[in-house]
Amino acid sequence: MPYAVDSAAKVANPEPPLTSLSGAKARLEWLPYASIVLLLVVLYYRVGIKLVYDWSTLPDYSHGFLVPFFVAFLIWDKRKVIQSTPIRQSWLGVPLVVLSLAVLILGIYGVELFTSRMSFIFLMAGLIWTFFGWAMVRVLRFPLLVLILAIPFPAILFNQITFPLQLLASRIASDVLPLLGVPTLHEGNVIELPVMKLEVAEACSGIRSLMSLFTLSVFYGYFLEHTTRRRVILALASIPIAVTANVARIVGTGLCVQYWDPEKALGFFHEFSGWVMFVISLVCLYLVHRAMRLISPEKAQTT
């Protein structure tokens, strides 16, 4: 009879199954990471909302909507390498985390959006270094760098990059137009035609598509090439392609102003030619890629 009572006690108080214990342990292991994600949302949700707004309003950075999806694909594409990378937590990443938070505070209180946005990338690198080790940072370095393409540069820095290219494009266009029967007088980014003055900064914005073209060339190179060197060549090729496309757009605008209608040239043609030249730029990028494969076909096939 005592045996029966003892058996009943065991049935009334069964031991928890091992599967439930392992599941609870796994959830507890992920709790710190979930807490960190929640803190990141609290810290950066205002910065993120403003960034999405800039993507929707700034034509130069409309490609920003594609960057998070591309980064997610990069991480998924490297999933086997990530799983095989040993996890070695390190305190060496903590100084980078602290520095990133300081940069975030300076950016918020200094009203510098670029600084606060860049702090997110530094913070992600620091957190990965701290919780997973430097080897994991090296594996994920390319996705982290790609995130920079979605962050609008400060106007002062962007102008330092694009304005010299606009001057170059306007000078080349002013040399080409006389060959087509349109006399010009070039001064800075202004081309004076017999009919009117053509200001390159307003009449043409081909250089403004430079960041979008550069970003798409990075995407294109990653999907269709297997070597870093050739991917870099494709990305750098987007710069002269953008300049050439801008020259063609300026020349086309000048011809329309001289021989057609200035209002239509700076209205319909200005808007329509922007899309056309961007498509032509993508075609030129494809032709550069094909030329690379024709010049060195064996290297193009190496993995």
PDB file of C-alpha atoms in Angstrom:
ATOM      1  CA  MET A   1       0.000   0.000   0.000  1.00  0.00           C
ATOM      2  CA  PRO A   2       2.792   2.541   0.717  1.00  0.00           C
ATOM      3  CA  TYR A   3       4.096   1.698  -2.717  1.00  0.00           C
ATOM      4  CA  ALA A   4       0.814   2.785  -4.259  1.00  0.00           C
ATOM      5  CA  VAL A   5       0.828   6.073  -2.351  1.00  0.00           C
ATOM      6  CA  ASP A   6       4.386   6.757  -3.437  1.00  0.00           C
ATOM      7  CA  SER A   7       3.456   6.060  -7.069  1.00  0.00           C
ATOM      8  CA  ALA A   8       0.471   8.360  -6.813  1.00  0.00           C
ATOM      9  CA  ALA A   9       2.710  11.123  -5.513  1.00  0.00           C
ATOM     10  CA  LYS A  10       4.993  10.737  -8.497  1.00  0.00           C
ATOM     11  CA  VAL A  11       2.049  10.909 -10.864  1.00  0.00           C
ATOM     12  CA  ALA A  12       0.666  13.978  -9.125  1.00  0.00           C
ATOM     13  CA  ASN A  13       4.018  15.767  -9.270  1.00  0.00           C
ATOM     14  CA  PRO A  14       5.578  14.715 -12.557  1.00  0.00           C
ATOM     15  CA  GLU A  15       9.026  16.033 -13.450  1.00  0.00           C
ATOM     16  CA  PRO A  16       9.011  18.688 -16.227  1.00  0.00           C
ATOM     17  CA  PRO A  17      10.037  17.259 -19.588  1.00  0.00           C
ATOM     18  CA  LEU A  18      13.512  18.010 -20.851  1.00  0.00           C
ATOM     19  CA  THR A  19      12.160  19.640 -24.006  1.00  0.00           C
ATOM     20  CA  SER A  20      10.328  22.339 -22.037  1.00  0.00           C
ATOM     21  CA  LEU A  21      13.437  23.007 -19.954  1.00  0.00           C
ATOM     22  CA  SER A  22      15.625  23.362 -23.038  1.00  0.00           C
ATOM     23  CA  GLY A  23      13.030  25.631 -24.676  1.00  0.00           C
ATOM     24  CA  ALA A  24      12.878  27.872 -21.615  1.00  0.00           C
ATOM     25  CA  LYS A  25      16.671  27.994 -21.476  1.00  0.00           C
ATOM     26  CA  ALA A  26      16.849  28.971 -25.157  1.00  0.00           C
ATOM     27  CA  ARG A  27      14.347  31.766 -24.566  1.00  0.00           C
ATOM     28  CA  LEU A  28      16.380  33.034 -21.651  1.00  0.00           C
ATOM     29  CA  GLU A  29      19.516  33.014 -23.786  1.00  0.00           C
ATOM     30  CA  TRP A  30      17.832  35.238 -26.377  1.00  0.00           C
ATOM     31  CA  LEU A  31      16.385  37.612 -23.780  1.00  0.00           C
ATOM     32  CA  PRO A  32      19.504  39.899 -23.655  1.00  0.00           C
ATOM     33  CA  TYR A  33      19.523  40.197 -27.447  1.00  0.00           C
ATOM     34  CA  ALA A  34      15.808  41.027 -27.526  1.00  0.00           C
ATOM     35  CA  SER A  35      16.402  43.670 -24.860  1.00  0.00           C
ATOM     36  CA  ILE A  36      19.202  45.200 -26.931  1.00  0.00           C
ATOM     37  CA  VAL A  37      16.970  45.291 -30.024  1.00  0.00           C
ATOM     38  CA  LEU A  38      14.278  47.055 -27.984  1.00  0.00           C
ATOM     39  CA  LEU A  39      16.813  49.607 -26.733  1.00  0.00           C
ATOM     40  CA  LEU A  40      18.019  50.217 -30.299  1.00  0.00           C
ATOM     41  CA  VAL A  41      14.442  50.902 -31.382  1.00  0.00           C
ATOM     42  CA  VAL A  42      13.986  53.359 -28.521  1.00  0.00           C
ATOM     43  CA  LEU A  43      17.281  55.127 -29.302  1.00  0.00           C
ATOM     44  CA  TYR A  44      16.962  55.315 -33.069  1.00  0.00           C
ATOM     45  CA  TYR A  45      13.278  55.378 -33.956  1.00  0.00           C
ATOM     46  CA  ARG A  46      13.248  59.158 -34.500  1.00  0.00           C
ATOM     47  CA  VAL A  47      16.449  58.947 -36.531  1.00  0.00           C
ATOM     48  CA  GLY A  48      14.967  56.109 -38.576  1.00  0.00           C
ATOM     49  CA  ILE A  49      11.700  57.935 -39.272  1.00  0.00           C
ATOM     50  CA  LYS A  50      13.581  60.994 -40.547  1.00  0.00           C
ATOM     51  CA  LEU A  51      15.810  58.756 -42.676  1.00  0.00           C
ATOM     52  CA  VAL A  52      12.807  57.104 -44.346  1.00  0.00           C
ATOM     53  CA  TYR A  53      11.331  60.559 -44.947  1.00  0.00           C
ATOM     54  CA  ASP A  54      14.562  61.633 -46.668  1.00  0.00           C
ATOM     55  CA  TRP A  55      14.460  58.550 -48.870  1.00  0.00           C
ATOM     56  CA  SER A  56      10.959  59.479 -50.007  1.00  0.00           C
ATOM     57  CA  THR A  57      11.720  63.164 -50.622  1.00  0.00           C
ATOM     58  CA  LEU A  58      15.342  63.293 -51.809  1.00  0.00           C
ATOM     59  CA  PRO A  59      15.740  61.994 -55.391  1.00  0.00           C
ATOM     60  CA  ASP A  60      19.454  61.430 -54.740  1.00  0.00           C
ATOM     61  CA  TYR A  61      18.690  58.788 -52.103  1.00  0.00           C
ATOM     62  CA  SER A  62      15.474  57.133 -53.269  1.00  0.00           C
ATOM     63  CA  HIS A  63      17.557  53.954 -53.544  1.00  0.00           C
ATOM     64  CA  GLY A  64      17.685  53.896 -49.741  1.00  0.00           C
ATOM     65  CA  PHE A  65      14.517  51.771 -49.656  1.00  0.00           C
ATOM     66  CA  LEU A  66      16.421  48.972 -51.437  1.00  0.00           C
ATOM     67  CA  VAL A  67      19.463  48.956 -49.171  1.00  0.00           C
ATOM     68  CA  PRO A  68      17.892  47.233 -46.097  1.00  0.00           C
ATOM     69  CA  PHE A  69      16.547  44.432 -48.295  1.00  0.00           C
ATOM     70  CA  PHE A  70      19.941  44.005 -49.959  1.00  0.00           C
ATOM     71  CA  VAL A  71      21.666  43.895 -46.564  1.00  0.00           C
ATOM     72  CA  ALA A  72      19.164  41.269 -45.370  1.00  0.00           C
ATOM     73  CA  PHE A  73      19.946  39.218 -48.485  1.00  0.00           C
ATOM     74  CA  LEU A  74      23.703  39.553 -47.868  1.00  0.00           C
ATOM     75  CA  ILE A  75      23.292  38.194 -44.337  1.00  0.00           C
ATOM     76  CA  TRP A  76      21.109  35.345 -45.581  1.00  0.00           C
ATOM     77  CA  ASP A  77      23.588  34.600 -48.375  1.00  0.00           C
ATOM     78  CA  LYS A  78      26.392  34.353 -45.808  1.00  0.00           C
ATOM     79  CA  ARG A  79      24.353  32.244 -43.380  1.00  0.00           C
ATOM     80  CA  LYS A  80      26.615  29.189 -43.693  1.00  0.00           C
ATOM     81  CA  VAL A  81      29.736  31.260 -43.082  1.00  0.00           C
ATOM     82  CA  ILE A  82      28.047  32.967 -40.122  1.00  0.00           C
ATOM     83  CA  GLN A  83      27.029  29.635 -38.603  1.00  0.00           C
ATOM     84  CA  SER A  84      30.552  28.242 -38.981  1.00  0.00           C
ATOM     85  CA  THR A  85      32.221  31.326 -37.478  1.00  0.00           C
ATOM     86  CA  PRO A  86      33.206  30.668 -33.848  1.00  0.00           C
ATOM     87  CA  ILE A  87      31.623  32.969 -31.272  1.00  0.00           C
ATOM     88  CA  ARG A  88      34.184  34.598 -28.999  1.00  0.00           C
ATOM     89  CA  GLN A  89      32.722  37.355 -26.868  1.00  0.00           C
ATOM     90  CA  SER A  90      35.140  40.206 -26.286  1.00  0.00           C
ATOM     91  CA  TRP A  91      35.265  43.265 -24.067  1.00  0.00           C
ATOM     92  CA  LEU A  92      37.254  45.011 -26.808  1.00  0.00           C
ATOM     93  CA  GLY A  93      34.008  45.942 -28.531  1.00  0.00           C
ATOM     94  CA  VAL A  94      32.699  47.874 -25.527  1.00  0.00           C
ATOM     95  CA  PRO A  95      34.781  51.042 -26.224  1.00  0.00           C
ATOM     96  CA  LEU A  96      33.305  51.163 -29.736  1.00  0.00           C
ATOM     97  CA  VAL A  97      29.804  50.828 -28.267  1.00  0.00           C
ATOM     98  CA  VAL A  98      30.471  53.684 -25.834  1.00  0.00           C
ATOM     99  CA  LEU A  99      31.976  55.818 -28.611  1.00  0.00           C
ATOM    100  CA  SER A 100      28.960  55.157 -30.852  1.00  0.00           C
ATOM    101  CA  LEU A 101      26.542  56.242 -28.115  1.00  0.00           C
ATOM    102  CA  ALA A 102      28.598  59.404 -27.581  1.00  0.00           C
ATOM    103  CA  VAL A 103      28.472  60.113 -31.326  1.00  0.00           C
ATOM    104  CA  LEU A 104      24.697  59.584 -31.240  1.00  0.00           C
ATOM    105  CA  ILE A 105      24.303  62.087 -28.403  1.00  0.00           C
ATOM    106  CA  LEU A 106      26.501  64.619 -30.191  1.00  0.00           C
ATOM    107  CA  GLY A 107      24.520  64.146 -33.388  1.00  0.00           C
ATOM    108  CA  ILE A 108      21.151  64.589 -31.662  1.00  0.00           C
ATOM    109  CA  TYR A 109      22.082  67.625 -29.627  1.00  0.00           C
ATOM    110  CA  GLY A 110      24.186  69.079 -32.434  1.00  0.00           C
ATOM    111  CA  VAL A 111      21.329  68.549 -34.904  1.00  0.00           C
ATOM    112  CA  GLU A 112      23.659  66.638 -37.237  1.00  0.00           C
ATOM    113  CA  LEU A 113      21.677  63.865 -38.887  1.00  0.00           C
ATOM    114  CA  PHE A 114      24.635  62.301 -40.673  1.00  0.00           C
ATOM    115  CA  THR A 115      26.543  61.837 -37.391  1.00  0.00           C
ATOM    116  CA  SER A 116      23.604  60.296 -35.547  1.00  0.00           C
ATOM    117  CA  ARG A 117      22.874  57.961 -38.466  1.00  0.00           C
ATOM    118  CA  MET A 118      26.479  56.836 -38.816  1.00  0.00           C
ATOM    119  CA  SER A 119      26.550  56.090 -35.086  1.00  0.00           C
ATOM    120  CA  PHE A 120      24.071  53.274 -35.721  1.00  0.00           C
ATOM    121  CA  ILE A 121      26.535  51.483 -38.016  1.00  0.00           C
ATOM    122  CA  PHE A 122      29.375  51.952 -35.526  1.00  0.00           C
ATOM    123  CA  LEU A 123      27.120  50.730 -32.721  1.00  0.00           C
ATOM    124  CA  MET A 124      26.136  47.618 -34.667  1.00  0.00           C
ATOM    125  CA  ALA A 125      29.802  46.838 -35.312  1.00  0.00           C
ATOM    126  CA  GLY A 126      30.579  47.328 -31.614  1.00  0.00           C
ATOM    127  CA  LEU A 127      27.718  45.104 -30.472  1.00  0.00           C
ATOM    128  CA  ILE A 128      28.673  42.349 -32.912  1.00  0.00           C
ATOM    129  CA  TRP A 129      32.284  42.589 -31.742  1.00  0.00           C
ATOM    130  CA  THR A 130      31.245  42.426 -28.085  1.00  0.00           C
ATOM    131  CA  PHE A 131      28.779  39.545 -28.280  1.00  0.00           C
ATOM    132  CA  PHE A 132      30.135  37.493 -31.176  1.00  0.00           C
ATOM    133  CA  GLY A 133      33.786  38.442 -31.620  1.00  0.00           C
ATOM    134  CA  TRP A 134      35.990  40.209 -34.150  1.00  0.00           C
ATOM    135  CA  ALA A 135      35.793  37.278 -36.580  1.00  0.00           C
ATOM    136  CA  MET A 136      32.046  37.880 -36.906  1.00  0.00           C
ATOM    137  CA  VAL A 137      32.661  41.575 -37.593  1.00  0.00           C
ATOM    138  CA  ARG A 138      34.964  40.610 -40.452  1.00  0.00           C
ATOM    139  CA  VAL A 139      32.316  38.288 -41.882  1.00  0.00           C
ATOM    140  CA  LEU A 140      29.655  41.021 -41.713  1.00  0.00           C
ATOM    141  CA  ARG A 141      31.865  43.953 -42.700  1.00  0.00           C
ATOM    142  CA  PHE A 142      30.434  44.213 -46.230  1.00  0.00           C
ATOM    143  CA  PRO A 143      26.763  44.375 -45.107  1.00  0.00           C
ATOM    144  CA  LEU A 144      27.752  47.023 -42.544  1.00  0.00           C
ATOM    145  CA  LEU A 145      29.534  49.084 -45.196  1.00  0.00           C
ATOM    146  CA  VAL A 146      26.584  48.791 -47.580  1.00  0.00           C
ATOM    147  CA  LEU A 147      24.396  50.495 -44.961  1.00  0.00           C
ATOM    148  CA  ILE A 148      26.434  53.676 -45.525  1.00  0.00           C
ATOM    149  CA  LEU A 149      24.965  53.896 -49.042  1.00  0.00           C
ATOM    150  CA  ALA A 150      21.515  54.531 -47.541  1.00  0.00           C
ATOM    151  CA  ILE A 151      22.665  57.502 -45.442  1.00  0.00           C
ATOM    152  CA  PRO A 152      22.464  60.911 -47.160  1.00  0.00           C
ATOM    153  CA  PHE A 153      25.740  62.786 -47.026  1.00  0.00           C
ATOM    154  CA  PRO A 154      25.788  66.278 -45.515  1.00  0.00           C
ATOM    155  CA  ALA A 155      25.119  68.937 -48.142  1.00  0.00           C
ATOM    156  CA  ILE A 156      28.585  70.452 -47.703  1.00  0.00           C
ATOM    157  CA  LEU A 157      30.235  67.078 -48.348  1.00  0.00           C
ATOM    158  CA  PHE A 158      27.867  66.122 -51.169  1.00  0.00           C
ATOM    159  CA  ASN A 159      28.571  69.413 -52.945  1.00  0.00           C
ATOM    160  CA  GLN A 160      32.303  68.831 -52.602  1.00  0.00           C
ATOM    161  CA  ILE A 161      31.810  65.600 -54.539  1.00  0.00           C
ATOM    162  CA  THR A 162      29.213  66.560 -57.126  1.00  0.00           C
ATOM    163  CA  PHE A 163      29.972  70.209 -57.885  1.00  0.00           C
ATOM    164  CA  PRO A 164      33.421  69.550 -59.447  1.00  0.00           C
ATOM    165  CA  LEU A 165      31.788  66.844 -61.563  1.00  0.00           C
ATOM    166  CA  GLN A 166      29.106  69.323 -62.653  1.00  0.00           C
ATOM    167  CA  LEU A 167      31.800  71.806 -63.647  1.00  0.00           C
ATOM    168  CA  LEU A 168      33.562  69.099 -65.625  1.00  0.00           C
ATOM    169  CA  ALA A 169      30.344  68.061 -67.371  1.00  0.00           C
ATOM    170  CA  SER A 170      29.413  71.648 -68.215  1.00  0.00           C
ATOM    171  CA  ARG A 171      32.887  72.323 -69.641  1.00  0.00           C
ATOM    172  CA  ILE A 172      32.755  69.219 -71.840  1.00  0.00           C
ATOM    173  CA  ALA A 173      29.208  70.069 -72.973  1.00  0.00           C
ATOM    174  CA  SER A 174      30.269  73.616 -73.858  1.00  0.00           C
ATOM    175  CA  ASP A 175      32.993  72.109 -76.060  1.00  0.00           C
ATOM    176  CA  VAL A 176      30.611  69.649 -77.726  1.00  0.00           C
ATOM    177  CA  LEU A 177      27.742  72.056 -78.487  1.00  0.00           C
ATOM    178  CA  PRO A 178      29.782  74.221 -80.928  1.00  0.00           C
ATOM    179  CA  LEU A 179      30.554  71.047 -82.891  1.00  0.00           C
ATOM    180  CA  LEU A 180      26.785  70.680 -83.347  1.00  0.00           C
ATOM    181  CA  GLY A 181      26.329  74.259 -84.516  1.00  0.00           C
ATOM    182  CA  VAL A 182      25.449  75.901 -81.187  1.00  0.00           C
ATOM    183  CA  PRO A 183      27.928  78.628 -80.143  1.00  0.00           C
ATOM    184  CA  THR A 184      28.507  78.810 -76.391  1.00  0.00           C
ATOM    185  CA  LEU A 185      30.219  80.905 -73.736  1.00  0.00           C
ATOM    186  CA  HIS A 186      31.190  78.878 -70.714  1.00  0.00           C
ATOM    187  CA  GLU A 187      31.657  80.312 -67.219  1.00  0.00           C
ATOM    188  CA  GLY A 188      31.647  78.009 -64.223  1.00  0.00           C
ATOM    189  CA  ASN A 189      28.518  75.870 -64.320  1.00  0.00           C
ATOM    190  CA  VAL A 190      26.724  78.361 -66.606  1.00  0.00           C
ATOM    191  CA  ILE A 191      26.649  77.897 -70.375  1.00  0.00           C
ATOM    192  CA  GLU A 192      25.514  80.983 -72.271  1.00  0.00           C
ATOM    193  CA  LEU A 193      23.680  80.106 -75.479  1.00  0.00           C
ATOM    194  CA  PRO A 194      22.524  82.559 -78.167  1.00  0.00           C
ATOM    195  CA  VAL A 195      18.938  82.190 -76.894  1.00  0.00           C
ATOM    196  CA  MET A 196      19.433  82.099 -73.124  1.00  0.00           C
ATOM    197  CA  LYS A 197      21.766  81.156 -70.293  1.00  0.00           C
ATOM    198  CA  LEU A 198      21.763  77.526 -69.276  1.00  0.00           C
ATOM    199  CA  GLU A 199      22.655  76.862 -65.659  1.00  0.00           C
ATOM    200  CA  VAL A 200      23.759  73.263 -65.326  1.00  0.00           C
ATOM    201  CA  ALA A 201      22.827  72.955 -61.659  1.00  0.00           C
ATOM    202  CA  GLU A 202      19.181  73.686 -62.454  1.00  0.00           C
ATOM    203  CA  ALA A 203      18.733  72.541 -66.032  1.00  0.00           C
ATOM    204  CA  CYS A 204      20.375  69.146 -65.598  1.00  0.00           C
ATOM    205  CA  SER A 205      20.725  66.911 -62.577  1.00  0.00           C
ATOM    206  CA  GLY A 206      22.478  63.892 -64.053  1.00  0.00           C
ATOM    207  CA  ILE A 207      25.178  64.074 -61.407  1.00  0.00           C
ATOM    208  CA  ARG A 208      22.449  63.918 -58.773  1.00  0.00           C
ATOM    209  CA  SER A 209      21.831  60.315 -59.839  1.00  0.00           C
ATOM    210  CA  LEU A 210      25.460  59.453 -59.050  1.00  0.00           C
ATOM    211  CA  MET A 211      24.693  57.937 -55.624  1.00  0.00           C
ATOM    212  CA  SER A 212      21.793  55.870 -56.967  1.00  0.00           C
ATOM    213  CA  LEU A 213      23.874  54.660 -59.909  1.00  0.00           C
ATOM    214  CA  PHE A 214      26.810  53.867 -57.629  1.00  0.00           C
ATOM    215  CA  THR A 215      24.560  51.896 -55.269  1.00  0.00           C
ATOM    216  CA  LEU A 216      22.982  49.927 -58.095  1.00  0.00           C
ATOM    217  CA  SER A 217      26.442  49.178 -59.479  1.00  0.00           C
ATOM    218  CA  VAL A 218      27.362  47.692 -56.075  1.00  0.00           C
ATOM    219  CA  PHE A 219      24.233  45.509 -56.210  1.00  0.00           C
ATOM    220  CA  TYR A 220      24.951  44.553 -59.816  1.00  0.00           C
ATOM    221  CA  GLY A 221      28.565  43.656 -59.093  1.00  0.00           C
ATOM    222  CA  TYR A 222      27.683  41.503 -56.101  1.00  0.00           C
ATOM    223  CA  PHE A 223      25.126  39.422 -57.985  1.00  0.00           C
ATOM    224  CA  LEU A 224      27.037  39.000 -61.241  1.00  0.00           C
ATOM    225  CA  GLU A 225      30.708  38.992 -60.216  1.00  0.00           C
ATOM    226  CA  HIS A 226      32.652  36.849 -57.766  1.00  0.00           C
ATOM    227  CA  THR A 227      35.869  38.808 -57.227  1.00  0.00           C
ATOM    228  CA  THR A 228      36.248  41.937 -55.146  1.00  0.00           C
ATOM    229  CA  ARG A 229      38.514  43.593 -57.708  1.00  0.00           C
ATOM    230  CA  ARG A 230      35.974  43.353 -60.509  1.00  0.00           C
ATOM    231  CA  ARG A 231      33.162  44.512 -58.237  1.00  0.00           C
ATOM    232  CA  VAL A 232      35.213  47.572 -57.313  1.00  0.00           C
ATOM    233  CA  ILE A 233      35.873  48.291 -60.999  1.00  0.00           C
ATOM    234  CA  LEU A 234      32.153  48.163 -61.751  1.00  0.00           C
ATOM    235  CA  ALA A 235      31.372  50.485 -58.839  1.00  0.00           C
ATOM    236  CA  LEU A 236      34.045  52.997 -59.902  1.00  0.00           C
ATOM    237  CA  ALA A 237      32.858  52.794 -63.530  1.00  0.00           C
ATOM    238  CA  SER A 238      29.564  54.351 -62.405  1.00  0.00           C
ATOM    239  CA  ILE A 239      31.334  57.694 -61.848  1.00  0.00           C
ATOM    240  CA  PRO A 240      32.492  58.367 -65.454  1.00  0.00           C
ATOM    241  CA  ILE A 241      29.213  56.898 -66.694  1.00  0.00           C
ATOM    242  CA  ALA A 242      27.279  59.425 -64.599  1.00  0.00           C
ATOM    243  CA  VAL A 243      29.465  62.267 -65.886  1.00  0.00           C
ATOM    244  CA  THR A 244      29.025  61.140 -69.505  1.00  0.00           C
ATOM    245  CA  ALA A 245      25.260  60.824 -69.062  1.00  0.00           C
ATOM    246  CA  ASN A 246      25.150  64.320 -67.593  1.00  0.00           C
ATOM    247  CA  VAL A 247      27.136  65.693 -70.541  1.00  0.00           C
ATOM    248  CA  ALA A 248      24.687  64.077 -72.956  1.00  0.00           C
ATOM    249  CA  ARG A 249      21.760  65.546 -71.041  1.00  0.00           C
ATOM    250  CA  ILE A 250      23.269  69.040 -71.063  1.00  0.00           C
ATOM    251  CA  VAL A 251      23.998  68.802 -74.796  1.00  0.00           C
ATOM    252  CA  GLY A 252      20.460  67.590 -75.459  1.00  0.00           C
ATOM    253  CA  THR A 253      19.016  70.418 -73.401  1.00  0.00           C
ATOM    254  CA  GLY A 254      21.175  72.964 -75.220  1.00  0.00           C
ATOM    255  CA  LEU A 255      20.044  71.664 -78.606  1.00  0.00           C
ATOM    256  CA  CYS A 256      16.387  71.797 -77.543  1.00  0.00           C
ATOM    257  CA  VAL A 257      16.806  75.344 -76.215  1.00  0.00           C
ATOM    258  CA  GLN A 258      18.459  76.500 -79.433  1.00  0.00           C
ATOM    259  CA  TYR A 259      16.389  74.690 -82.040  1.00  0.00           C
ATOM    260  CA  TRP A 260      13.078  73.865 -80.337  1.00  0.00           C
ATOM    261  CA  ASP A 261      11.453  75.630 -77.349  1.00  0.00           C
ATOM    262  CA  PRO A 262      13.307  76.854 -74.220  1.00  0.00           C
ATOM    263  CA  GLU A 263      10.263  76.312 -71.982  1.00  0.00           C
ATOM    264  CA  LYS A 264       9.720  72.759 -73.185  1.00  0.00           C
ATOM    265  CA  ALA A 265      13.440  72.067 -73.043  1.00  0.00           C
ATOM    266  CA  LEU A 266      13.623  73.064 -69.373  1.00  0.00           C
ATOM    267  CA  GLY A 267      10.256  71.497 -68.580  1.00  0.00           C
ATOM    268  CA  PHE A 268       9.220  68.259 -70.250  1.00  0.00           C
ATOM    269  CA  PHE A 269      12.634  67.436 -71.706  1.00  0.00           C
ATOM    270  CA  HIS A 270      14.334  68.143 -68.381  1.00  0.00           C
ATOM    271  CA  GLU A 271      12.111  65.679 -66.495  1.00  0.00           C
ATOM    272  CA  PHE A 272      11.886  63.024 -69.199  1.00  0.00           C
ATOM    273  CA  SER A 273      15.573  63.028 -70.089  1.00  0.00           C
ATOM    274  CA  GLY A 274      16.517  62.392 -66.469  1.00  0.00           C
ATOM    275  CA  TRP A 275      14.829  58.986 -66.498  1.00  0.00           C
ATOM    276  CA  VAL A 276      16.076  58.223 -69.997  1.00  0.00           C
ATOM    277  CA  MET A 277      19.694  59.029 -69.134  1.00  0.00           C
ATOM    278  CA  PHE A 278      19.513  56.941 -65.977  1.00  0.00           C
ATOM    279  CA  VAL A 279      18.319  53.947 -67.987  1.00  0.00           C
ATOM    280  CA  ILE A 280      21.072  54.602 -70.527  1.00  0.00           C
ATOM    281  CA  SER A 281      23.566  54.750 -67.643  1.00  0.00           C
ATOM    282  CA  LEU A 282      22.450  51.296 -66.510  1.00  0.00           C
ATOM    283  CA  VAL A 283      22.883  50.025 -70.062  1.00  0.00           C
ATOM    284  CA  CYS A 284      26.399  51.527 -70.135  1.00  0.00           C
ATOM    285  CA  LEU A 285      27.179  49.759 -66.856  1.00  0.00           C
ATOM    286  CA  TYR A 286      26.078  46.492 -68.439  1.00  0.00           C
ATOM    287  CA  LEU A 287      28.275  47.179 -71.482  1.00  0.00           C
ATOM    288  CA  VAL A 288      31.266  47.860 -69.214  1.00  0.00           C
ATOM    289  CA  HIS A 289      30.627  44.533 -67.528  1.00  0.00           C
ATOM    290  CA  ARG A 290      30.426  42.732 -70.864  1.00  0.00           C
ATOM    291  CA  ALA A 291      33.662  44.390 -71.974  1.00  0.00           C
ATOM    292  CA  MET A 292      35.366  43.201 -68.776  1.00  0.00           C
ATOM    293  CA  ARG A 293      34.301  39.646 -69.510  1.00  0.00           C
ATOM    294  CA  LEU A 294      35.478  39.856 -73.105  1.00  0.00           C
ATOM    295  CA  ILE A 295      38.870  41.211 -72.050  1.00  0.00           C
ATOM    296  CA  SER A 296      39.420  38.573 -69.349  1.00  0.00           C
ATOM    297  CA  PRO A 297      36.853  35.770 -69.745  1.00  0.00           C
ATOM    298  CA  GLU A 298      38.757  33.260 -67.637  1.00  0.00           C
ATOM    299  CA  LYS A 299      38.914  35.549 -64.635  1.00  0.00           C
ATOM    300  CA  ALA A 300      35.232  36.330 -64.996  1.00  0.00           C
ATOM    301  CA  GLN A 301      34.403  32.629 -64.597  1.00  0.00           C
ATOM    302  CA  THR A 302      36.523  32.028 -61.502  1.00  0.00           C
ATOM    303  CA  THR A 303      34.706  31.599 -58.202  1.00  0.00           C
TER     304      THR A 303
END
